[in-house]
XYZ file of C-alpha atoms in Angstrom:
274
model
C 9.212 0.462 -20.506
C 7.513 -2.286 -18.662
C 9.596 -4.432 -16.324
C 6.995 -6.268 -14.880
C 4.485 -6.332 -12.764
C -7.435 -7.164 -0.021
C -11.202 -9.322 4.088
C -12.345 -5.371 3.264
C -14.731 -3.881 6.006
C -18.055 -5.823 6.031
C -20.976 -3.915 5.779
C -19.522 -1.836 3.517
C -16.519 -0.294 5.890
C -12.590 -0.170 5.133
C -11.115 -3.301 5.440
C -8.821 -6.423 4.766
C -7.706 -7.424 1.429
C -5.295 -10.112 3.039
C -6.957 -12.138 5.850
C -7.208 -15.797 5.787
C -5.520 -16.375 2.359
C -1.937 -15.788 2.011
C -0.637 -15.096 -2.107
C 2.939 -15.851 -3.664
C 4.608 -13.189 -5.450
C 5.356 -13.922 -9.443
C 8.376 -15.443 -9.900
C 10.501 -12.997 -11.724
C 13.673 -13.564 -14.269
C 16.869 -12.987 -12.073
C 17.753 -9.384 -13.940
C 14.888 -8.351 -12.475
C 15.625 -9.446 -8.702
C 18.868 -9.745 -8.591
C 21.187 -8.630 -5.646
C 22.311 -5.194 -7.176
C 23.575 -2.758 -4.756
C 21.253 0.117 -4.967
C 22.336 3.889 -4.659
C 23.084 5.467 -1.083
C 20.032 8.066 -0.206
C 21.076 11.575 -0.061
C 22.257 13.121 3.071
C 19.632 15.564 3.352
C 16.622 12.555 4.186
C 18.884 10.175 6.121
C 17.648 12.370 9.151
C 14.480 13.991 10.204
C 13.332 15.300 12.856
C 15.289 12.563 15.227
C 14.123 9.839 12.877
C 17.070 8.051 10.836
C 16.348 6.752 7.268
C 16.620 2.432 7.370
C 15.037 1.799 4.134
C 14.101 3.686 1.245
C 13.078 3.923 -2.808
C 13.042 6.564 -4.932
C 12.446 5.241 -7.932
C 15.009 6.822 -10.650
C 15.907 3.551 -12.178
C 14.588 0.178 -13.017
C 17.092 -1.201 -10.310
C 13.939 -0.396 -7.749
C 12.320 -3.710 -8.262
C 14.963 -5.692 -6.480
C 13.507 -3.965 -3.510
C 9.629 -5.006 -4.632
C 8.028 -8.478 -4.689
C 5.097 -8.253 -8.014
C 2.071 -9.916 -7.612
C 0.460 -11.958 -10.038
C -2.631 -13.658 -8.974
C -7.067 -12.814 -8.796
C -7.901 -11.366 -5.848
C -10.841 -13.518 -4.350
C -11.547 -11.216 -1.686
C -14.821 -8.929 -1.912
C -16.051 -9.828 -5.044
C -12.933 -7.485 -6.536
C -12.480 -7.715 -10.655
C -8.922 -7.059 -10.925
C -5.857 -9.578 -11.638
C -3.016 -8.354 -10.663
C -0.266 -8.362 -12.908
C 3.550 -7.414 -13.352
C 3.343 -6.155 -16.296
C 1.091 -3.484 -14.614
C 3.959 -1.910 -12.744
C 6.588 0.428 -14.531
C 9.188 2.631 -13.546
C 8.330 6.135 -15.571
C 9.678 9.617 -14.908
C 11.518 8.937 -11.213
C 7.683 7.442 -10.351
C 6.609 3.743 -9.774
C 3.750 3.597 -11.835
C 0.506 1.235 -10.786
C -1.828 0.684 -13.558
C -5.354 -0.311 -13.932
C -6.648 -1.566 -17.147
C -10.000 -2.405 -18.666
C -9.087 -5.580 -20.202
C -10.098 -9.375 -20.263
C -7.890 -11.530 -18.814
C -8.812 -15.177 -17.485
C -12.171 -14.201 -16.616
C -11.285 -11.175 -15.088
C -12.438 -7.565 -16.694
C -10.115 -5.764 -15.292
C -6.540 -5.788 -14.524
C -4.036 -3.480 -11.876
C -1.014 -4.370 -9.734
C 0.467 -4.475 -6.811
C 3.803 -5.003 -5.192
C 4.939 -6.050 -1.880
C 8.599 -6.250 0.626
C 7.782 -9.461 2.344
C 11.200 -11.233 2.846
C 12.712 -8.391 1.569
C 12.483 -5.922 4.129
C 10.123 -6.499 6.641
C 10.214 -3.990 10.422
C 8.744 -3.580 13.495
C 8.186 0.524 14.511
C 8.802 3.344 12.999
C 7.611 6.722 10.447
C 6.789 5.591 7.475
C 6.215 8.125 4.715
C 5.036 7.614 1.014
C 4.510 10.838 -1.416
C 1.402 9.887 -4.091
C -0.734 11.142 -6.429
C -3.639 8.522 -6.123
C -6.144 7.899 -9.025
C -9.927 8.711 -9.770
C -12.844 6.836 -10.864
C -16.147 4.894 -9.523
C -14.843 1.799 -8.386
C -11.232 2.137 -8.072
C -9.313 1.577 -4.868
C -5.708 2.153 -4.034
C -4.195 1.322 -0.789
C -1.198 1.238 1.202
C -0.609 -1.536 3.862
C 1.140 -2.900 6.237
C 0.548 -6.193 6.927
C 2.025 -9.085 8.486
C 3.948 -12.634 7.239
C 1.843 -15.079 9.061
C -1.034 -16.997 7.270
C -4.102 -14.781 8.253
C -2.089 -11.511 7.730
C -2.927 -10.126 10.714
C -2.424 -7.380 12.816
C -2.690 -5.289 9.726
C -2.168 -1.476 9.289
C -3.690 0.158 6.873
C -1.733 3.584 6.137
C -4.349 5.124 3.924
C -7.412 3.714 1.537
C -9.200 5.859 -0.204
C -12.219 5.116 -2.769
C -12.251 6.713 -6.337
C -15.378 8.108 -6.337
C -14.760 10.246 -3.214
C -11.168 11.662 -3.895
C -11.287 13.841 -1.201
C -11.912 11.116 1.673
C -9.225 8.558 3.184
C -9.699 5.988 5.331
C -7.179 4.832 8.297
C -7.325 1.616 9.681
C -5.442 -0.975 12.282
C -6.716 -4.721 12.549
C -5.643 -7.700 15.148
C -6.980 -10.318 16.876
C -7.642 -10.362 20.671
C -6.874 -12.915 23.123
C -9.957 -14.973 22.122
C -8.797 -15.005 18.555
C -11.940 -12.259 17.715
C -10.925 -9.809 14.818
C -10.838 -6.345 15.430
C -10.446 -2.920 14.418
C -9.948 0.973 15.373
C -10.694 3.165 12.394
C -11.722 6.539 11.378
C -12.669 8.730 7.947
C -11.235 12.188 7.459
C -12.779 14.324 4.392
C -10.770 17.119 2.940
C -11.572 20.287 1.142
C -8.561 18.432 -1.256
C -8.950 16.366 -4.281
C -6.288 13.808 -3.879
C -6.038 12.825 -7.261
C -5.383 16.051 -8.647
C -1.548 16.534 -6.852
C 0.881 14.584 -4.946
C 0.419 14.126 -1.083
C 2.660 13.094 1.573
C 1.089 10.082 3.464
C 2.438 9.069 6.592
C 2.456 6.841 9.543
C 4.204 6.751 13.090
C 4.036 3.154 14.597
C 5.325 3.242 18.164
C 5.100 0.559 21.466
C 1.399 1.386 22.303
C 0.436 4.042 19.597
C 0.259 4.608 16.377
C -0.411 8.115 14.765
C -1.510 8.522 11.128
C -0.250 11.550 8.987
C -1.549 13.792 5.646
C 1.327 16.229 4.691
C 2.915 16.661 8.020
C -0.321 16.727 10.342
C -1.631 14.594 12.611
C -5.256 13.437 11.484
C -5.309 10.364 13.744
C -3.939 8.490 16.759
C -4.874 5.346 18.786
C -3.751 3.542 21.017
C -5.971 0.755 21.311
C -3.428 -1.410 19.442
C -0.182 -1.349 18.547
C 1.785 -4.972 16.607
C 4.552 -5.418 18.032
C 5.679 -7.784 15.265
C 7.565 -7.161 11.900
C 5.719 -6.405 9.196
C 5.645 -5.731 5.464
C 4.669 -3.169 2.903
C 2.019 -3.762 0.344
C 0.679 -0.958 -2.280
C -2.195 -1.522 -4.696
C -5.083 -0.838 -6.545
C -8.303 -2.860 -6.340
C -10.676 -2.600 -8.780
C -14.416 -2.864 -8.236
C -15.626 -5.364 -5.234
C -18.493 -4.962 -2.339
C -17.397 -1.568 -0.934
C -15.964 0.445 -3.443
C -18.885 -0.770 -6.017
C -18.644 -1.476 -9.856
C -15.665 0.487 -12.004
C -18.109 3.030 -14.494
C -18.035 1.051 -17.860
C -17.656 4.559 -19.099
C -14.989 5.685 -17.077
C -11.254 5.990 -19.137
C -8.780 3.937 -18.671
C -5.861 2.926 -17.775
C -6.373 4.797 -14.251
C -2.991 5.027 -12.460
C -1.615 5.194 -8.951
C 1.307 7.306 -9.402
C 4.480 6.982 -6.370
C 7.128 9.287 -6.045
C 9.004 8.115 -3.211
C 8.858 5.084 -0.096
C 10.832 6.000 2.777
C 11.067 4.341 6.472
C 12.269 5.775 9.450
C 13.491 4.485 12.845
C 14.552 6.373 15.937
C 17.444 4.820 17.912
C 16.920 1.936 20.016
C 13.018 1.125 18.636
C 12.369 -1.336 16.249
C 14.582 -3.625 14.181
């Protein structure tokens, strides 16, 4: 059942989707986004490890969109192919479902989704952790984000990218501007004996005052502290499709590819954050 529904690294390195342009979510019928009180997380995840669940979806019902902005618009940013539409996303199984389709659609050969919680739920620190099973193919690039409200979108997290054609590689990435209004970045690459398209994994992030520690299933796999926001921001999950780093989609490939999600949850520890 359907319901409805980034500047990347020059120089071919992991980058921004969402600098400089700023895009409206699709205005959605009112079933859809309506103000529907959504069910109370279980007992056993509201704490962990000191951390205390603030925000959460676990997709059983179609009732998790009020907690989603869809996107509906071309991305113009690295010579991508996709549109992004709602009617791309879907609810299936107790998994948010992100699809990306071979098909024409106003110029575009290709189309995918995306969803985002600007003005719905938008934070500043915390452990974010989102359990996926991401997809395969030449060309195809899903990513989760955080990223912030103001017109160029940054300082910008990126919790994980990964490119289809090396499923066993992510990418981890933090962007801001300095003082001088320069862009800048801190990443790093970590390749697994693990094809991440073949089970779920947990991916996670820790955002603290200074630091900011990136997780794969429980382990640490990367920390700096060369810049931390200290500004709220939002989540944003995708797949691109095609563009100057990931390459061309293999005409040959099968489609629909799909970025599957079994759960979104955000942490806070008492006292940080808001």
């Amino acid at each position: 059942m359907k319901i409805f529904f980034l500047f990347l690294l020059i120089l071919a390195l992991p980058g921004s989707e969402f600098v400089h342009e700023k895009q409206t979510a699709a205005k959605m019928p009112e079933r859809v986004f309506g103000k529907e009180e959504m069910a109370a997380p279980s007992v056993d995840m509201t704490k962990k490890d000191g951390w205390h669940l603030v925000w959460n979806d676990e997709f059983h019902d179609e009732k998790s969109f009020i907690k989603w902005n869809p996107q509906n618009w071309p991305s113009e940013k690295n010579g991508e192919w996709q549109y992004y539409l709602p009617e791309n996303i879907d609810v299936r199984d107790d998994l948010l479902v992100i699809s990306s389709r071979k098909e024409s659609y106003k110029g575009r050969s290709y189309t995918s989704g995306a969803v985002t919680t600007e003005s719905k739920f938008e934070f500043t620190y915390g452990k974010i952790e989102i359990r996926a099973k991401l997809p395969k193919g030449r060309g195809i690039f899903p990513a989760f984000w955080l990223v912030n409200s103001d017109e160029d979108w940054l300082p910008e997290i990126d919790i994980m990218e990964n490119i289809g054609q090396a499923p066993n590689e992510l990418y981890y990435v933090v962007h801001w501007k300095d003082e001088a209004g320069k862009q800048k970045r801190d990443y790093t690459k970590i390749t697994e004996d693990i094809d991440f398209s073949e089970d779920f994994h947990l991916y996670g992030l820790i955002w603290e005052p200074g630091r900011i520690i990136w997780t794969l299933d429980g382990r640490n796999v990367f920390e700096t502290d060369k810049f931390s926001p200290d500004s709220p921001l939002f989540l944003y999950i995708n797949t691109a499709i095609g563009g100057n780093w990931p390459g061309p989609p293999d005409p040959q490939d099968d489609f629909p590819k799909e970025l599957l999600i079994d759960y979104v949850r955000v942490y806070q520890q008492g006292g940080i954050g808001q």
